[in-house]
mmCIF file of C-alpha atoms in Angstrom:
data_model
loop_
_atom_site.group_PDB
_atom_site.id
_atom_site.type_symbol
_atom_site.label_atom_id
_atom_site.label_comp_id
_atom_site.label_asym_id
_atom_site.label_seq_id
_atom_site.Cartn_x
_atom_site.Cartn_y
_atom_site.Cartn_z
ATOM 1 C CA MET A 5 -64.843 25.213 -43.844
ATOM 2 C CA ALA A 6 -62.488 24.827 -46.695
ATOM 3 C CA ASN A 7 -64.655 26.803 -49.078
ATOM 4 C CA PHE A 8 -65.006 29.181 -46.205
ATOM 5 C CA PHE A 9 -61.734 29.617 -46.240
ATOM 6 C CA ARG A 10 -61.747 30.180 -50.329
ATOM 7 C CA LEU A 11 -63.687 32.830 -50.167
ATOM 8 C CA ILE A 12 -62.041 34.802 -47.471
ATOM 9 C CA ILE A 13 -58.972 34.373 -49.960
ATOM 10 C CA LEU A 14 -60.877 35.231 -53.037
ATOM 11 C CA LEU A 15 -62.236 38.172 -51.370
ATOM 12 C CA VAL A 16 -58.800 39.494 -50.022
ATOM 13 C CA THR A 17 -56.606 38.964 -53.275
ATOM 14 C CA SER A 18 -59.396 40.468 -55.044
ATOM 15 C CA GLY A 19 -59.662 43.599 -52.853
ATOM 16 C CA SER A 20 -55.580 43.908 -53.131
ATOM 17 C CA ALA A 21 -55.872 43.590 -57.033
ATOM 18 C CA ALA A 22 -58.436 46.489 -57.028
ATOM 19 C CA GLU A 23 -56.272 48.131 -54.956
ATOM 20 C CA ALA A 24 -53.019 47.665 -56.864
ATOM 21 C CA GLN A 25 -54.972 48.411 -60.298
ATOM 22 C CA GLU A 26 -56.037 51.786 -58.639
ATOM 23 C CA ASN A 27 -52.510 52.912 -57.784
ATOM 24 C CA VAL A 28 -51.455 52.215 -61.427
ATOM 25 C CA ILE A 29 -49.982 56.022 -63.048
ATOM 26 C CA PRO A 30 -51.917 56.002 -66.616
ATOM 27 C CA SER A 31 -49.439 56.143 -69.300
ATOM 28 C CA ALA A 32 -48.608 59.972 -69.800
ATOM 29 C CA GLU A 33 -47.488 60.099 -73.676
ATOM 30 C CA GLU A 34 -51.121 58.530 -74.064
ATOM 31 C CA TRP A 35 -52.742 61.230 -71.851
ATOM 32 C CA PHE A 36 -51.082 63.862 -73.620
ATOM 33 C CA ARG A 37 -51.446 62.599 -77.259
ATOM 34 C CA ALA A 38 -55.032 61.127 -76.792
ATOM 35 C CA THR A 39 -56.802 63.767 -74.658
ATOM 36 C CA TYR A 40 -55.077 66.688 -74.201
ATOM 37 C CA ALA A 41 -53.622 67.476 -77.837
ATOM 38 C CA PRO A 42 -56.923 66.463 -79.802
ATOM 39 C CA LEU A 43 -58.495 69.698 -77.654
ATOM 40 C CA TYR A 44 -56.522 72.262 -80.547
ATOM 41 C CA GLN A 45 -58.171 70.872 -83.324
ATOM 42 C CA ASP A 46 -61.473 71.850 -83.363
ATOM 43 C CA LYS A 47 -62.166 75.554 -82.149
ATOM 44 C CA PRO A 48 -59.749 75.470 -79.535
ATOM 45 C CA TRP A 49 -60.379 79.175 -78.838
ATOM 46 C CA ASP A 50 -63.416 77.925 -77.495
ATOM 47 C CA ARG A 51 -62.017 75.242 -75.300
ATOM 48 C CA ALA A 52 -59.806 77.459 -72.272
ATOM 49 C CA ASP A 53 -61.732 76.102 -69.680
ATOM 50 C CA GLU A 54 -61.258 72.360 -71.004
ATOM 51 C CA LEU A 55 -57.372 72.921 -71.950
ATOM 52 C CA ALA A 56 -56.680 75.063 -68.395
ATOM 53 C CA ALA A 57 -57.615 70.919 -66.898
ATOM 54 C CA TYR A 58 -54.462 69.976 -68.101
ATOM 55 C CA PHE A 59 -52.443 72.508 -66.096
ATOM 56 C CA ALA A 60 -51.488 73.155 -62.587
ATOM 57 C CA ALA A 61 -53.463 76.200 -61.487
ATOM 58 C CA ASN A 62 -50.308 77.779 -61.667
ATOM 59 C CA VAL A 63 -47.742 76.692 -64.376
ATOM 60 C CA HIS A 64 -44.102 78.144 -64.377
ATOM 61 C CA LEU A 65 -42.862 79.605 -67.591
ATOM 62 C CA HIS A 66 -39.255 78.893 -68.713
ATOM 63 C CA ASP A 67 -39.060 82.380 -70.932
ATOM 64 C CA GLU A 68 -36.845 85.351 -70.043
ATOM 65 C CA GLY A 69 -38.979 85.705 -66.982
ATOM 66 C CA GLN A 70 -38.825 82.579 -65.629
ATOM 67 C CA SER A 71 -42.216 83.260 -64.009
ATOM 68 C CA SER A 72 -45.164 81.543 -62.629
ATOM 69 C CA VAL A 73 -48.853 82.365 -64.197
ATOM 70 C CA ASN A 74 -52.339 81.836 -63.267
ATOM 71 C CA SER A 75 -52.974 78.964 -66.142
ATOM 72 C CA ARG A 76 -56.573 79.656 -66.947
ATOM 73 C CA ALA A 77 -55.419 83.094 -67.633
ATOM 74 C CA TRP A 78 -52.371 82.276 -69.741
ATOM 75 C CA ILE A 79 -54.444 79.757 -72.065
ATOM 76 C CA ALA A 80 -57.725 81.674 -72.630
ATOM 77 C CA GLY A 81 -55.257 85.024 -73.693
ATOM 78 C CA ASN A 82 -53.214 82.819 -75.997
ATOM 79 C CA LEU A 83 -55.979 81.215 -77.493
ATOM 80 C CA GLN A 84 -57.314 84.703 -78.307
ATOM 81 C CA GLU A 85 -54.508 86.153 -79.441
ATOM 82 C CA TRP A 86 -53.841 83.419 -82.096
ATOM 83 C CA LYS A 87 -57.338 83.344 -83.241
ATOM 84 C CA VAL A 88 -56.948 86.947 -84.074
ATOM 85 C CA ASP A 89 -54.148 86.338 -86.377
ATOM 86 C CA GLY A 90 -55.816 83.640 -87.835
ATOM 87 C CA TRP A 91 -55.097 80.318 -86.175
ATOM 88 C CA ILE A 92 -57.503 77.741 -86.845
ATOM 89 C CA ARG A 93 -56.241 74.407 -85.641
ATOM 90 C CA SER A 94 -52.892 72.722 -84.487
ATOM 91 C CA GLU A 95 -52.060 69.421 -84.086
ATOM 92 C CA ILE A 96 -48.869 67.283 -83.424
ATOM 93 C CA ASP A 97 -46.434 66.347 -85.759
ATOM 94 C CA LYS A 98 -43.996 64.943 -84.072
ATOM 95 C CA LEU A 99 -44.094 64.492 -79.767
ATOM 96 C CA GLU A 100 -41.129 62.890 -77.687
ATOM 97 C CA TYR A 101 -41.565 61.875 -74.360
ATOM 98 C CA ASP A 102 -39.735 61.204 -71.223
ATOM 99 C CA LEU A 103 -40.768 59.492 -68.260
ATOM 100 C CA LEU A 104 -38.326 60.821 -65.677
ATOM 101 C CA ASN A 105 -39.631 59.144 -62.644
ATOM 102 C CA ASP A 106 -43.063 57.363 -61.813
ATOM 103 C CA SER A 107 -44.944 60.281 -61.685
ATOM 104 C CA THR A 108 -43.151 63.306 -63.671
ATOM 105 C CA ALA A 109 -42.997 63.072 -67.613
ATOM 106 C CA SER A 110 -41.452 65.720 -70.042
ATOM 107 C CA PHE A 111 -42.531 66.355 -73.766
ATOM 108 C CA LYS A 112 -40.966 68.161 -76.763
ATOM 109 C CA VAL A 113 -43.977 68.793 -79.440
ATOM 110 C CA LYS A 114 -43.737 69.949 -82.466
ATOM 111 C CA TRP A 115 -47.022 71.421 -83.265
ATOM 112 C CA ARG A 116 -48.654 71.731 -87.533
ATOM 113 C CA ASP A 117 -50.361 75.252 -86.961
ATOM 114 C CA PHE A 118 -53.221 76.063 -89.266
ATOM 115 C CA TYR A 119 -54.147 79.533 -90.517
ATOM 116 C CA SER A 120 -56.720 80.843 -92.071
ATOM 117 C CA GLY A 121 -55.692 80.975 -96.489
ATOM 118 C CA GLY A 122 -54.762 77.633 -96.236
ATOM 119 C CA ASN A 123 -50.893 78.787 -94.220
ATOM 120 C CA ILE A 124 -49.508 76.206 -92.063
ATOM 121 C CA ALA A 125 -46.545 76.933 -89.746
ATOM 122 C CA TYR A 126 -44.895 74.948 -87.133
ATOM 123 C CA GLU A 127 -44.114 75.050 -83.433
ATOM 124 C CA CYS A 128 -41.988 73.424 -80.659
ATOM 125 C CA SER A 129 -43.132 73.590 -76.338
ATOM 126 C CA TRP A 130 -41.465 71.723 -74.258
ATOM 127 C CA TYR A 131 -43.980 70.134 -71.393
ATOM 128 C CA LEU A 132 -43.343 68.976 -67.701
ATOM 129 C CA ALA A 133 -46.110 67.192 -66.378
ATOM 130 C CA ASP A 134 -46.351 65.706 -63.024
ATOM 131 C CA PHE A 135 -49.171 62.982 -61.661
ATOM 132 C CA ASN A 136 -50.535 64.264 -58.875
ATOM 133 C CA ASP A 137 -53.867 63.145 -57.033
ATOM 134 C CA GLY A 138 -54.980 60.618 -59.469
ATOM 135 C CA ARG A 139 -54.023 62.464 -62.954
ATOM 136 C CA TRP A 140 -51.555 63.986 -64.898
ATOM 137 C CA LEU A 141 -51.111 68.050 -64.851
ATOM 138 C CA ILE A 142 -48.575 70.098 -66.657
ATOM 139 C CA THR A 143 -46.716 72.317 -64.446
ATOM 140 C CA GLU A 144 -44.616 73.991 -66.468
ATOM 141 C CA PHE A 145 -44.066 75.204 -70.026
ATOM 142 C CA ALA A 146 -41.096 76.457 -72.683
ATOM 143 C CA ILE A 147 -41.363 77.635 -76.316
ATOM 144 C CA ILE A 148 -38.202 75.767 -77.747
ATOM 145 C CA ASP A 149 -36.075 75.980 -80.935
ATOM 146 C CA CYS A 150 -37.376 72.813 -82.999
ATOM 147 C CA ALA A 151 -34.054 72.631 -84.946
ATOM 148 C CA ASP A 152 -32.078 73.087 -81.529
ATOM 149 C CA HIS A 153 -33.903 70.311 -79.955
ATOM 150 C CA GLY A 154 -34.251 67.854 -82.698
ATOM 151 C CA LEU A 155 -37.627 68.117 -84.115
#
């Protein structure tokens, strides 16, 4: 009988541990640095759908118009425009990350952009990501001044 109760306790605690592990929110910084940013390193203009999967269906842009746009269309348009400008790829030069609460993270990123002819440029961006439906998604975006933000 004692073995039966040990088995029950083991099954109950194993189930609780598995449920707890499923409820753990993965690191937003690791998600951004290891899975999102690398998509810009090899023919990013061919990855619009992959990149859009990291965004909510509509992203709020913090520009002069403060607008929300369809993420897929916005990303595809930018990628093609940058490609025409001679952009080849980008990588993170500097990343600052803040976890605002358990399910909201803010990122300030200084990107190193590589262009044809060997030119390199820097651009800074701000992102807000929310953990929703089991994954991180970028919900807000702004181009920021690198110097003003200590990048």
